[in-house]
């Protein structure tokens, strides 16, 4: 698939979810490199590669996973001497990133499963493979679990979750987003995913996640975020704010049916660390406030966006 085709699939959300777009981003850059036919001029290749990187990063602004995947794929490329060696390095990096991300997901599932007891009612929102990993494992290991999946307006990714769980044989009930607080009193634990984890421990995920966290906090229900380390943002350490993607109004309703009415469609929100019981990463369960340590461990410190030319 060409870089343009992959970018289109991410932009239109045919490929969605922070982990999946990260792997697609790495694959897109790899495919760009493999299909490159611009000759042996290193400077020209690097300039085209930068354009490909920026094109890919512009597809969806909120999930830092995409940025981290693309930069992982470009690691050490500038140190190579020939275009062919650069291409080889990109292919190796992309394959390595994809393998690491799959391994991380598996570890998160193993850890999350331990926080699930037989008989539990679980609530989740949107469609997060990291959040579902532990639930599916728990079900497969014979634990009796039941899931409340929120619809997740406006794009209704909760439908995908409900279908995925039903396919795995996990009992699942689809609820409206407005039903979160009402159903919370029946819930034992919540698992959600993340698009970006900030250095102060705040988690950016599908709009409505913070409402779920608030309702869980009120009901004293443990609220876990499941996030691979590549969803942590070193940019937030340098003061950068996470851009919340604003999508087309038509996702909510047809504006033509509402003359004179404005719409607001931010598709992610921020959950403050005080409402998070723990973030389940491939390095274990950490308190949200330890996000800083993961960023140091993974990235070695912070970076300024305009200085990051790796
Ligand atoms: C998806 C979403 C998911 C996270 C984590 O939003 O908010 O909870 O991306 O997903 P969208 P995963 O549908 O707008 O991409 O755990 O699969 O990476």
PDB file of C-alpha atoms and ligand atoms in Angstrom:
ATOM      1  CA  UNK A   1       0.000   0.000   0.000  1.00  0.00           C
ATOM      2  CA  UNK A   2       1.360   3.471  -0.814  1.00  0.00           C
ATOM      3  CA  UNK A   3       2.063   6.064   1.881  1.00  0.00           C
ATOM      4  CA  UNK A   4      -0.855   8.140   0.563  1.00  0.00           C
ATOM      5  CA  UNK A   5      -3.277   5.206   0.737  1.00  0.00           C
ATOM      6  CA  UNK A   6      -2.219   4.367   4.290  1.00  0.00           C
ATOM      7  CA  UNK A   7      -2.488   8.019   5.377  1.00  0.00           C
ATOM      8  CA  UNK A   8      -5.981   8.229   3.863  1.00  0.00           C
ATOM      9  CA  UNK A   9      -7.084   5.130   5.780  1.00  0.00           C
ATOM     10  CA  UNK A  10      -5.870   6.705   9.039  1.00  0.00           C
ATOM     11  CA  UNK A  11      -7.429  10.081   8.294  1.00  0.00           C
ATOM     12  CA  UNK A  12     -10.820   8.632   7.397  1.00  0.00           C
ATOM     13  CA  UNK A  13     -10.598   6.297  10.429  1.00  0.00           C
ATOM     14  CA  UNK A  14     -10.778   3.131   8.369  1.00  0.00           C
ATOM     15  CA  UNK A  15      -7.728   2.357  10.481  1.00  0.00           C
ATOM     16  CA  UNK A  16      -8.247   3.741  13.970  1.00  0.00           C
ATOM     17  CA  UNK A  17      -7.280   3.238  17.614  1.00  0.00           C
ATOM     18  CA  UNK A  18      -3.932   4.567  18.838  1.00  0.00           C
ATOM     19  CA  UNK A  19      -2.068   1.251  18.664  1.00  0.00           C
ATOM     20  CA  UNK A  20      -3.358   0.385  15.221  1.00  0.00           C
ATOM     21  CA  UNK A  21      -2.595   3.815  13.754  1.00  0.00           C
ATOM     22  CA  UNK A  22       0.908   3.619  15.252  1.00  0.00           C
ATOM     23  CA  UNK A  23       1.574   0.322  13.478  1.00  0.00           C
ATOM     24  CA  UNK A  24      -0.003   1.685  10.288  1.00  0.00           C
ATOM     25  CA  UNK A  25       2.201   4.797  10.519  1.00  0.00           C
ATOM     26  CA  UNK A  26       5.348   2.677  10.813  1.00  0.00           C
ATOM     27  CA  UNK A  27       4.156   0.500   7.914  1.00  0.00           C
ATOM     28  CA  UNK A  28       3.385   3.591   5.792  1.00  0.00           C
ATOM     29  CA  UNK A  29       6.921   4.960   6.222  1.00  0.00           C
ATOM     30  CA  UNK A  30       8.375   1.514   5.532  1.00  0.00           C
ATOM     31  CA  UNK A  31       6.326   1.216   2.335  1.00  0.00           C
ATOM     32  CA  UNK A  32       7.398   4.717   1.287  1.00  0.00           C
ATOM     33  CA  UNK A  33      11.045   3.669   1.693  1.00  0.00           C
ATOM     34  CA  UNK A  34      10.575   0.367  -0.146  1.00  0.00           C
ATOM     35  CA  UNK A  35       8.822   2.060  -3.060  1.00  0.00           C
ATOM     36  CA  UNK A  36      11.311   4.943  -3.284  1.00  0.00           C
ATOM     37  CA  UNK A  37      12.567   5.380  -6.835  1.00  0.00           C
ATOM     38  CA  UNK A  38      14.361   8.726  -6.541  1.00  0.00           C
ATOM     39  CA  UNK A  39      17.905   7.448  -6.997  1.00  0.00           C
ATOM     40  CA  UNK A  40      21.026   7.480  -4.816  1.00  0.00           C
ATOM     41  CA  UNK A  41      21.125  11.097  -3.714  1.00  0.00           C
ATOM     42  CA  UNK A  42      21.080  10.936   0.093  1.00  0.00           C
ATOM     43  CA  UNK A  43      20.046  14.580   0.631  1.00  0.00           C
ATOM     44  CA  UNK A  44      17.118  14.169  -1.773  1.00  0.00           C
ATOM     45  CA  UNK A  45      16.010  10.959  -0.053  1.00  0.00           C
ATOM     46  CA  UNK A  46      16.129  12.590   3.395  1.00  0.00           C
ATOM     47  CA  UNK A  47      14.145  15.562   2.165  1.00  0.00           C
ATOM     48  CA  UNK A  48      11.458  13.269   0.647  1.00  0.00           C
ATOM     49  CA  UNK A  49      11.457  11.210   3.832  1.00  0.00           C
ATOM     50  CA  UNK A  50      10.805  14.309   5.969  1.00  0.00           C
ATOM     51  CA  UNK A  51       7.866  15.174   3.711  1.00  0.00           C
ATOM     52  CA  UNK A  52       6.517  11.623   4.072  1.00  0.00           C
ATOM     53  CA  UNK A  53       6.901  11.861   7.870  1.00  0.00           C
ATOM     54  CA  UNK A  54       5.040  15.177   8.094  1.00  0.00           C
ATOM     55  CA  UNK A  55       2.336  13.951   5.732  1.00  0.00           C
ATOM     56  CA  UNK A  56       1.760  10.894   7.909  1.00  0.00           C
ATOM     57  CA  UNK A  57       1.800  12.872  11.176  1.00  0.00           C
ATOM     58  CA  UNK A  58      -0.812  15.322   9.881  1.00  0.00           C
ATOM     59  CA  UNK A  59      -3.438  12.588   9.517  1.00  0.00           C
ATOM     60  CA  UNK A  60      -4.540  12.532  13.170  1.00  0.00           C
ATOM     61  CA  UNK A  61      -3.155  15.050  15.634  1.00  0.00           C
ATOM     62  CA  UNK A  62      -4.039  13.710  19.087  1.00  0.00           C
ATOM     63  CA  UNK A  63      -2.517  10.224  19.370  1.00  0.00           C
ATOM     64  CA  UNK A  64       1.182  10.566  20.221  1.00  0.00           C
ATOM     65  CA  UNK A  65       1.475   6.860  19.416  1.00  0.00           C
ATOM     66  CA  UNK A  66       1.544   7.759  15.724  1.00  0.00           C
ATOM     67  CA  UNK A  67       4.358  10.275  16.224  1.00  0.00           C
ATOM     68  CA  UNK A  68       6.352   7.901  18.412  1.00  0.00           C
ATOM     69  CA  UNK A  69       5.958   5.081  15.876  1.00  0.00           C
ATOM     70  CA  UNK A  70       7.050   7.249  12.963  1.00  0.00           C
ATOM     71  CA  UNK A  71      10.078   8.605  14.861  1.00  0.00           C
ATOM     72  CA  UNK A  72      10.995   5.077  15.988  1.00  0.00           C
ATOM     73  CA  UNK A  73      10.966   4.045  12.326  1.00  0.00           C
ATOM     74  CA  UNK A  74      13.340   6.904  11.462  1.00  0.00           C
ATOM     75  CA  UNK A  75      15.832   6.206  14.277  1.00  0.00           C
ATOM     76  CA  UNK A  76      19.456   6.318  13.146  1.00  0.00           C
ATOM     77  CA  UNK A  77      18.558   6.740   9.470  1.00  0.00           C
ATOM     78  CA  UNK A  78      20.631   9.895   9.082  1.00  0.00           C
ATOM     79  CA  UNK A  79      23.722   8.036  10.307  1.00  0.00           C
ATOM     80  CA  UNK A  80      23.577   5.665   7.334  1.00  0.00           C
ATOM     81  CA  UNK A  81      25.745   6.542   4.342  1.00  0.00           C
ATOM     82  CA  UNK A  82      23.725   5.342   1.347  1.00  0.00           C
ATOM     83  CA  UNK A  83      20.058   5.486   0.362  1.00  0.00           C
ATOM     84  CA  UNK A  84      19.883   1.684   0.308  1.00  0.00           C
ATOM     85  CA  UNK A  85      21.279   1.462   3.852  1.00  0.00           C
ATOM     86  CA  UNK A  86      18.758   4.077   4.936  1.00  0.00           C
ATOM     87  CA  UNK A  87      15.930   2.046   3.422  1.00  0.00           C
ATOM     88  CA  UNK A  88      17.207  -1.107   5.132  1.00  0.00           C
ATOM     89  CA  UNK A  89      17.343   0.722   8.464  1.00  0.00           C
ATOM     90  CA  UNK A  90      13.767   1.995   8.053  1.00  0.00           C
ATOM     91  CA  UNK A  91      12.471  -1.502   7.261  1.00  0.00           C
ATOM     92  CA  UNK A  92      14.270  -2.973  10.282  1.00  0.00           C
ATOM     93  CA  UNK A  93      13.004  -0.214  12.593  1.00  0.00           C
ATOM     94  CA  UNK A  94       9.400  -0.511  11.379  1.00  0.00           C
ATOM     95  CA  UNK A  95       9.371  -4.298  11.809  1.00  0.00           C
ATOM     96  CA  UNK A  96      10.949  -3.936  15.246  1.00  0.00           C
ATOM     97  CA  UNK A  97       8.368  -1.340  16.323  1.00  0.00           C
ATOM     98  CA  UNK A  98       5.466  -3.531  15.193  1.00  0.00           C
ATOM     99  CA  UNK A  99       6.863  -6.590  17.005  1.00  0.00           C
ATOM    100  CA  UNK A 100       7.473  -4.574  20.193  1.00  0.00           C
ATOM    101  CA  UNK A 101       3.996  -3.061  20.102  1.00  0.00           C
ATOM    102  CA  UNK A 102       2.386  -6.485  19.704  1.00  0.00           C
ATOM    103  CA  UNK A 103       4.446  -7.882  22.579  1.00  0.00           C
ATOM    104  CA  UNK A 104       3.476  -4.876  24.756  1.00  0.00           C
ATOM    105  CA  UNK A 105      -0.207  -5.502  24.083  1.00  0.00           C
ATOM    106  CA  UNK A 106       0.160  -9.128  25.128  1.00  0.00           C
ATOM    107  CA  UNK A 107       1.908  -8.158  28.394  1.00  0.00           C
ATOM    108  CA  UNK A 108      -0.755  -5.554  29.178  1.00  0.00           C
ATOM    109  CA  UNK A 109      -3.413  -8.231  28.688  1.00  0.00           C
ATOM    110  CA  UNK A 110      -1.617 -10.603  31.075  1.00  0.00           C
ATOM    111  CA  UNK A 111      -1.336  -7.905  33.750  1.00  0.00           C
ATOM    112  CA  UNK A 112      -4.888  -6.588  33.368  1.00  0.00           C
ATOM    113  CA  UNK A 113      -6.306 -10.099  33.618  1.00  0.00           C
ATOM    114  CA  UNK A 114      -5.010 -10.317  37.187  1.00  0.00           C
ATOM    115  CA  UNK A 115      -7.203  -7.360  38.127  1.00  0.00           C
ATOM    116  CA  UNK A 116     -10.314  -9.212  36.967  1.00  0.00           C
ATOM    117  CA  UNK A 117     -12.115 -11.692  39.202  1.00  0.00           C
ATOM    118  CA  UNK A 118     -14.746 -14.160  38.134  1.00  0.00           C
ATOM    119  CA  UNK A 119     -18.193 -12.596  38.387  1.00  0.00           C
ATOM    120  CA  UNK A 120     -16.966  -9.091  37.583  1.00  0.00           C
ATOM    121  CA  UNK A 121     -18.959  -6.506  35.657  1.00  0.00           C
ATOM    122  CA  UNK A 122     -16.554  -4.375  33.655  1.00  0.00           C
ATOM    123  CA  UNK A 123     -17.116  -1.045  31.903  1.00  0.00           C
ATOM    124  CA  UNK A 124     -15.163   0.175  28.895  1.00  0.00           C
ATOM    125  CA  UNK A 125     -15.556   2.959  26.366  1.00  0.00           C
ATOM    126  CA  UNK A 126     -14.791   3.423  22.678  1.00  0.00           C
ATOM    127  CA  UNK A 127     -12.775   0.582  21.158  1.00  0.00           C
ATOM    128  CA  UNK A 128      -9.372  -0.025  22.687  1.00  0.00           C
ATOM    129  CA  UNK A 129      -7.464  -3.209  21.997  1.00  0.00           C
ATOM    130  CA  UNK A 130      -5.250  -2.545  25.027  1.00  0.00           C
ATOM    131  CA  UNK A 131      -8.326  -2.257  27.260  1.00  0.00           C
ATOM    132  CA  UNK A 132      -9.941  -5.385  25.788  1.00  0.00           C
ATOM    133  CA  UNK A 133      -6.800  -7.539  25.990  1.00  0.00           C
ATOM    134  CA  UNK A 134      -7.178  -8.393  29.700  1.00  0.00           C
ATOM    135  CA  UNK A 135     -10.947  -8.854  29.462  1.00  0.00           C
ATOM    136  CA  UNK A 136     -10.656 -11.367  26.617  1.00  0.00           C
ATOM    137  CA  UNK A 137      -7.868 -13.237  28.441  1.00  0.00           C
ATOM    138  CA  UNK A 138      -9.968 -13.377  31.620  1.00  0.00           C
ATOM    139  CA  UNK A 139     -12.897 -14.807  29.650  1.00  0.00           C
ATOM    140  CA  UNK A 140     -10.689 -17.364  27.880  1.00  0.00           C
ATOM    141  CA  UNK A 141      -9.208 -18.475  31.198  1.00  0.00           C
ATOM    142  CA  UNK A 142     -12.710 -19.393  32.377  1.00  0.00           C
ATOM    143  CA  UNK A 143     -13.550 -16.336  34.503  1.00  0.00           C
ATOM    144  CA  UNK A 144     -17.181 -15.253  34.222  1.00  0.00           C
ATOM    145  CA  UNK A 145     -17.140 -11.636  33.146  1.00  0.00           C
ATOM    146  CA  UNK A 146     -19.693  -9.260  31.709  1.00  0.00           C
ATOM    147  CA  UNK A 147     -18.914  -5.983  29.954  1.00  0.00           C
ATOM    148  CA  UNK A 148     -20.847  -2.722  29.669  1.00  0.00           C
ATOM    149  CA  UNK A 149     -19.636  -1.052  26.459  1.00  0.00           C
ATOM    150  CA  UNK A 150     -20.558   2.592  25.937  1.00  0.00           C
ATOM    151  CA  UNK A 151     -21.845   3.522  22.500  1.00  0.00           C
ATOM    152  CA  UNK A 152     -19.168   6.266  22.125  1.00  0.00           C
ATOM    153  CA  UNK A 153     -20.917   8.878  20.040  1.00  0.00           C
ATOM    154  CA  UNK A 154     -20.508  10.305  17.521  1.00  0.00           C
ATOM    155  CA  UNK A 155     -18.610   7.558  15.653  1.00  0.00           C
ATOM    156  CA  UNK A 156     -20.019   4.720  17.781  1.00  0.00           C
ATOM    157  CA  UNK A 157     -16.783   2.791  18.205  1.00  0.00           C
ATOM    158  CA  UNK A 158     -18.601   1.046  21.082  1.00  0.00           C
ATOM    159  CA  UNK A 159     -20.419  -0.948  18.393  1.00  0.00           C
ATOM    160  CA  UNK A 160     -17.057  -2.364  17.288  1.00  0.00           C
ATOM    161  CA  UNK A 161     -16.214  -3.252  20.896  1.00  0.00           C
ATOM    162  CA  UNK A 162     -19.571  -4.945  21.439  1.00  0.00           C
ATOM    163  CA  UNK A 163     -19.195  -6.985  18.240  1.00  0.00           C
ATOM    164  CA  UNK A 164     -15.576  -7.921  19.000  1.00  0.00           C
ATOM    165  CA  UNK A 165     -16.472  -9.098  22.512  1.00  0.00           C
ATOM    166  CA  UNK A 166     -19.556 -10.980  21.332  1.00  0.00           C
ATOM    167  CA  UNK A 167     -17.423 -12.725  18.695  1.00  0.00           C
ATOM    168  CA  UNK A 168     -15.053 -13.854  21.461  1.00  0.00           C
ATOM    169  CA  UNK A 169     -18.062 -15.128  23.434  1.00  0.00           C
ATOM    170  CA  UNK A 170     -17.786 -12.442  26.152  1.00  0.00           C
ATOM    171  CA  UNK A 171     -21.235 -11.403  27.486  1.00  0.00           C
ATOM    172  CA  UNK A 172     -21.617  -7.720  26.597  1.00  0.00           C
ATOM    173  CA  UNK A 173     -24.267  -5.023  27.014  1.00  0.00           C
ATOM    174  CA  UNK A 174     -24.221  -1.904  24.873  1.00  0.00           C
ATOM    175  CA  UNK A 175     -25.227   1.287  26.719  1.00  0.00           C
ATOM    176  CA  UNK A 176     -25.704   4.924  25.718  1.00  0.00           C
ATOM    177  CA  UNK A 177     -22.988   7.341  26.792  1.00  0.00           C
ATOM    178  CA  UNK A 178     -25.573   9.039  28.973  1.00  0.00           C
ATOM    179  CA  UNK A 179     -26.093   5.730  30.817  1.00  0.00           C
ATOM    180  CA  UNK A 180     -22.596   5.603  32.305  1.00  0.00           C
ATOM    181  CA  UNK A 181     -23.430   6.894  35.810  1.00  0.00           C
ATOM    182  CA  UNK A 182     -26.643   4.867  36.031  1.00  0.00           C
ATOM    183  CA  UNK A 183     -24.844   1.598  35.225  1.00  0.00           C
ATOM    184  CA  UNK A 184     -21.714   2.353  37.259  1.00  0.00           C
ATOM    185  CA  UNK A 185     -23.315   1.048  40.454  1.00  0.00           C
ATOM    186  CA  UNK A 186     -23.257  -2.458  38.893  1.00  0.00           C
ATOM    187  CA  UNK A 187     -19.615  -2.205  37.822  1.00  0.00           C
ATOM    188  CA  UNK A 188     -16.565  -3.727  39.582  1.00  0.00           C
ATOM    189  CA  UNK A 189     -13.764  -2.317  37.437  1.00  0.00           C
ATOM    190  CA  UNK A 190     -13.249  -0.068  34.393  1.00  0.00           C
ATOM    191  CA  UNK A 191     -10.634  -0.493  31.670  1.00  0.00           C
ATOM    192  CA  UNK A 192     -10.062   2.149  29.007  1.00  0.00           C
ATOM    193  CA  UNK A 193      -7.332   2.846  26.477  1.00  0.00           C
ATOM    194  CA  UNK A 194      -5.239   5.927  25.782  1.00  0.00           C
ATOM    195  CA  UNK A 195      -4.213   7.992  22.804  1.00  0.00           C
ATOM    196  CA  UNK A 196      -1.689  10.020  24.770  1.00  0.00           C
ATOM    197  CA  UNK A 197      -0.431   9.902  28.342  1.00  0.00           C
ATOM    198  CA  UNK A 198       0.944  13.266  29.471  1.00  0.00           C
ATOM    199  CA  UNK A 199       3.969  13.751  31.726  1.00  0.00           C
ATOM    200  CA  UNK A 200       1.715  14.822  34.627  1.00  0.00           C
ATOM    201  CA  UNK A 201      -0.270  11.564  34.349  1.00  0.00           C
ATOM    202  CA  UNK A 202      -3.322  13.000  32.590  1.00  0.00           C
ATOM    203  CA  UNK A 203      -4.716  10.629  29.976  1.00  0.00           C
ATOM    204  CA  UNK A 204      -6.129  11.722  26.647  1.00  0.00           C
ATOM    205  CA  UNK A 205      -8.653   9.235  25.285  1.00  0.00           C
ATOM    206  CA  UNK A 206     -12.010   9.164  23.471  1.00  0.00           C
ATOM    207  CA  UNK A 207     -14.396  11.931  24.467  1.00  0.00           C
ATOM    208  CA  UNK A 208     -16.452  10.729  27.414  1.00  0.00           C
ATOM    209  CA  UNK A 209     -13.588   8.868  29.095  1.00  0.00           C
ATOM    210  CA  UNK A 210     -13.251  11.569  31.767  1.00  0.00           C
ATOM    211  CA  UNK A 211     -16.993  11.270  32.511  1.00  0.00           C
ATOM    212  CA  UNK A 212     -16.550   7.543  33.014  1.00  0.00           C
ATOM    213  CA  UNK A 213     -13.592   8.202  35.333  1.00  0.00           C
ATOM    214  CA  UNK A 214     -15.603  10.703  37.339  1.00  0.00           C
ATOM    215  CA  UNK A 215     -18.528   8.302  37.732  1.00  0.00           C
ATOM    216  CA  UNK A 216     -16.133   5.488  38.709  1.00  0.00           C
ATOM    217  CA  UNK A 217     -14.454   7.747  41.275  1.00  0.00           C
ATOM    218  CA  UNK A 218     -17.809   8.663  42.782  1.00  0.00           C
ATOM    219  CA  UNK A 219     -18.827   4.982  42.975  1.00  0.00           C
ATOM    220  CA  UNK A 220     -15.355   3.898  44.250  1.00  0.00           C
ATOM    221  CA  UNK A 221     -14.874   1.644  41.241  1.00  0.00           C
ATOM    222  CA  UNK A 222     -11.232   1.074  40.193  1.00  0.00           C
ATOM    223  CA  UNK A 223     -10.482   2.840  36.923  1.00  0.00           C
ATOM    224  CA  UNK A 224      -7.531   1.520  34.912  1.00  0.00           C
ATOM    225  CA  UNK A 225      -5.974   2.921  31.762  1.00  0.00           C
ATOM    226  CA  UNK A 226      -4.249   0.371  29.517  1.00  0.00           C
ATOM    227  CA  UNK A 227      -1.458   1.983  27.511  1.00  0.00           C
ATOM    228  CA  UNK A 228       1.718   0.811  25.828  1.00  0.00           C
ATOM    229  CA  UNK A 229       4.775   2.966  26.568  1.00  0.00           C
ATOM    230  CA  UNK A 230       4.701   4.439  23.057  1.00  0.00           C
ATOM    231  CA  UNK A 231       1.510   6.268  24.039  1.00  0.00           C
ATOM    232  CA  UNK A 232       3.459   8.409  26.527  1.00  0.00           C
ATOM    233  CA  UNK A 233       4.342  11.878  25.319  1.00  0.00           C
ATOM    234  CA  UNK A 234       7.790  13.367  25.814  1.00  0.00           C
ATOM    235  CA  UNK A 235       6.535  16.548  24.112  1.00  0.00           C
ATOM    236  CA  UNK A 236       4.245  17.245  27.080  1.00  0.00           C
ATOM    237  CA  UNK A 237       7.347  17.375  29.311  1.00  0.00           C
ATOM    238  CA  UNK A 238       8.595  20.361  27.343  1.00  0.00           C
ATOM    239  CA  UNK A 239       5.299  22.145  27.973  1.00  0.00           C
ATOM    240  CA  UNK A 240       3.551  21.187  24.752  1.00  0.00           C
ATOM    241  CA  UNK A 241      -0.248  20.860  25.057  1.00  0.00           C
ATOM    242  CA  UNK A 242      -1.958  17.904  23.385  1.00  0.00           C
ATOM    243  CA  UNK A 243      -4.029  19.006  20.418  1.00  0.00           C
ATOM    244  CA  UNK A 244      -7.565  17.706  20.762  1.00  0.00           C
ATOM    245  CA  UNK A 245      -8.808  16.665  17.333  1.00  0.00           C
ATOM    246  CA  UNK A 246     -11.957  18.482  16.260  1.00  0.00           C
ATOM    247  CA  UNK A 247     -13.799  16.476  13.616  1.00  0.00           C
ATOM    248  CA  UNK A 248     -16.479  17.336  11.119  1.00  0.00           C
ATOM    249  CA  UNK A 249     -19.844  18.498  12.473  1.00  0.00           C
ATOM    250  CA  UNK A 250     -21.611  16.044  10.192  1.00  0.00           C
ATOM    251  CA  UNK A 251     -20.425  13.245  12.500  1.00  0.00           C
ATOM    252  CA  UNK A 252     -22.959  14.528  15.066  1.00  0.00           C
ATOM    253  CA  UNK A 253     -25.869  15.366  12.724  1.00  0.00           C
ATOM    254  CA  UNK A 254     -26.427  16.954   9.340  1.00  0.00           C
ATOM    255  CA  UNK A 255     -25.897  20.710   9.925  1.00  0.00           C
ATOM    256  CA  UNK A 256     -28.356  21.357   7.048  1.00  0.00           C
ATOM    257  CA  UNK A 257     -31.145  20.064   9.321  1.00  0.00           C
ATOM    258  CA  UNK A 258     -30.248  22.679  11.965  1.00  0.00           C
ATOM    259  CA  UNK A 259     -30.138  26.107  10.333  1.00  0.00           C
ATOM    260  CA  UNK A 260     -28.513  28.706  12.607  1.00  0.00           C
ATOM    261  CA  UNK A 261     -27.085  26.047  14.957  1.00  0.00           C
ATOM    262  CA  UNK A 262     -23.395  25.571  15.713  1.00  0.00           C
ATOM    263  CA  UNK A 263     -21.880  22.203  16.637  1.00  0.00           C
ATOM    264  CA  UNK A 264     -18.876  21.244  18.720  1.00  0.00           C
ATOM    265  CA  UNK A 265     -17.148  17.937  18.025  1.00  0.00           C
ATOM    266  CA  UNK A 266     -13.907  17.463  19.964  1.00  0.00           C
ATOM    267  CA  UNK A 267     -13.284  13.710  19.836  1.00  0.00           C
ATOM    268  CA  UNK A 268     -10.945  13.270  22.808  1.00  0.00           C
ATOM    269  CA  UNK A 269     -10.872  14.526  26.387  1.00  0.00           C
ATOM    270  CA  UNK A 270      -8.434  14.617  29.296  1.00  0.00           C
ATOM    271  CA  UNK A 271      -8.830  12.519  32.435  1.00  0.00           C
ATOM    272  CA  UNK A 272      -6.855  13.951  35.355  1.00  0.00           C
ATOM    273  CA  UNK A 273      -4.483  11.585  37.192  1.00  0.00           C
ATOM    274  CA  UNK A 274      -6.419  11.758  40.456  1.00  0.00           C
ATOM    275  CA  UNK A 275      -9.252   9.738  38.898  1.00  0.00           C
ATOM    276  CA  UNK A 276      -6.969   6.988  37.604  1.00  0.00           C
ATOM    277  CA  UNK A 277      -6.317   3.939  39.820  1.00  0.00           C
ATOM    278  CA  UNK A 278      -3.378   2.862  37.689  1.00  0.00           C
ATOM    279  CA  UNK A 279      -1.957   2.807  34.179  1.00  0.00           C
ATOM    280  CA  UNK A 280      -1.282  -0.717  32.956  1.00  0.00           C
ATOM    281  CA  UNK A 281       1.800  -0.661  30.729  1.00  0.00           C
ATOM    282  CA  UNK A 282       4.113  -3.406  29.446  1.00  0.00           C
ATOM    283  CA  UNK A 283       6.410  -2.404  32.335  1.00  0.00           C
ATOM    284  CA  UNK A 284       3.711  -3.131  34.913  1.00  0.00           C
ATOM    285  CA  UNK A 285       0.965  -1.209  36.698  1.00  0.00           C
ATOM    286  CA  UNK A 286       2.106   2.305  37.519  1.00  0.00           C
ATOM    287  CA  UNK A 287       0.421   5.184  39.318  1.00  0.00           C
ATOM    288  CA  UNK A 288      -0.591   7.834  36.786  1.00  0.00           C
ATOM    289  CA  UNK A 289       1.846  10.238  38.446  1.00  0.00           C
ATOM    290  CA  UNK A 290       4.718   7.933  37.415  1.00  0.00           C
ATOM    291  CA  UNK A 291       4.145   8.787  33.732  1.00  0.00           C
ATOM    292  CA  UNK A 292       7.235  10.998  33.990  1.00  0.00           C
ATOM    293  CA  UNK A 293       9.388   7.943  34.805  1.00  0.00           C
ATOM    294  CA  UNK A 294       8.131   6.029  31.776  1.00  0.00           C
ATOM    295  CA  UNK A 295       8.983   8.987  29.544  1.00  0.00           C
ATOM    296  CA  UNK A 296      12.522   9.144  30.976  1.00  0.00           C
ATOM    297  CA  UNK A 297      12.905   5.355  30.623  1.00  0.00           C
ATOM    298  CA  UNK A 298      11.608   5.235  27.052  1.00  0.00           C
ATOM    299  CA  UNK A 299      12.817   8.496  25.583  1.00  0.00           C
ATOM    300  CA  UNK A 300      15.581   9.628  27.943  1.00  0.00           C
ATOM    301  CA  UNK A 301      14.022  13.020  28.606  1.00  0.00           C
ATOM    302  CA  UNK A 302      12.089  15.694  26.870  1.00  0.00           C
ATOM    303  CA  UNK A 303      12.350  17.153  23.425  1.00  0.00           C
ATOM    304  CA  UNK A 304      11.283  20.374  21.769  1.00  0.00           C
ATOM    305  CA  UNK A 305       9.120  19.673  18.718  1.00  0.00           C
ATOM    306  CA  UNK A 306      11.194  21.941  16.427  1.00  0.00           C
ATOM    307  CA  UNK A 307      14.490  20.374  17.587  1.00  0.00           C
ATOM    308  CA  UNK A 308      13.472  16.766  17.014  1.00  0.00           C
ATOM    309  CA  UNK A 309      15.036  15.925  13.700  1.00  0.00           C
ATOM    310  CA  UNK A 310      15.925  12.335  14.573  1.00  0.00           C
TER     311      UNK A 310
HETATM  312  C1  LIG B   1      -9.801   5.423  19.786  1.00  0.00           C
HETATM  313  C2  LIG B   1      -9.626   5.536  21.257  1.00  0.00           C
HETATM  314  C3  LIG B   1      -9.007   4.353  21.945  1.00  0.00           C
HETATM  315  C4  LIG B   1      -7.482   4.564  22.016  1.00  0.00           C
HETATM  316  C5  LIG B   1      -6.744   3.310  22.453  1.00  0.00           C
HETATM  317  O1  LIG B   1     -10.217   6.634  19.206  1.00  0.00           O
HETATM  318  O2  LIG B   1      -9.892   6.534  21.884  1.00  0.00           O
HETATM  319  O3  LIG B   1      -9.485   4.224  23.243  1.00  0.00           O
HETATM  320  O4  LIG B   1      -7.000   4.948  20.744  1.00  0.00           O
HETATM  321  O5  LIG B   1      -6.954   2.277  21.525  1.00  0.00           O
HETATM  322  P1  LIG B   1     -10.473   6.682  17.619  1.00  0.00           P
HETATM  323  P2  LIG B   1      -5.940   1.025  21.459  1.00  0.00           P
HETATM  324  O6  LIG B   1     -11.526   5.674  17.307  1.00  0.00           O
HETATM  325  O7  LIG B   1     -10.894   8.092  17.374  1.00  0.00           O
HETATM  326  O8  LIG B   1      -9.161   6.363  16.961  1.00  0.00           O
HETATM  327  O9  LIG B   1      -5.841   0.492  22.842  1.00  0.00           O
HETATM  328  O10 LIG B   1      -6.578   0.057  20.497  1.00  0.00           O
HETATM  329  O11 LIG B   1      -4.617   1.540  20.981  1.00  0.00           O
END
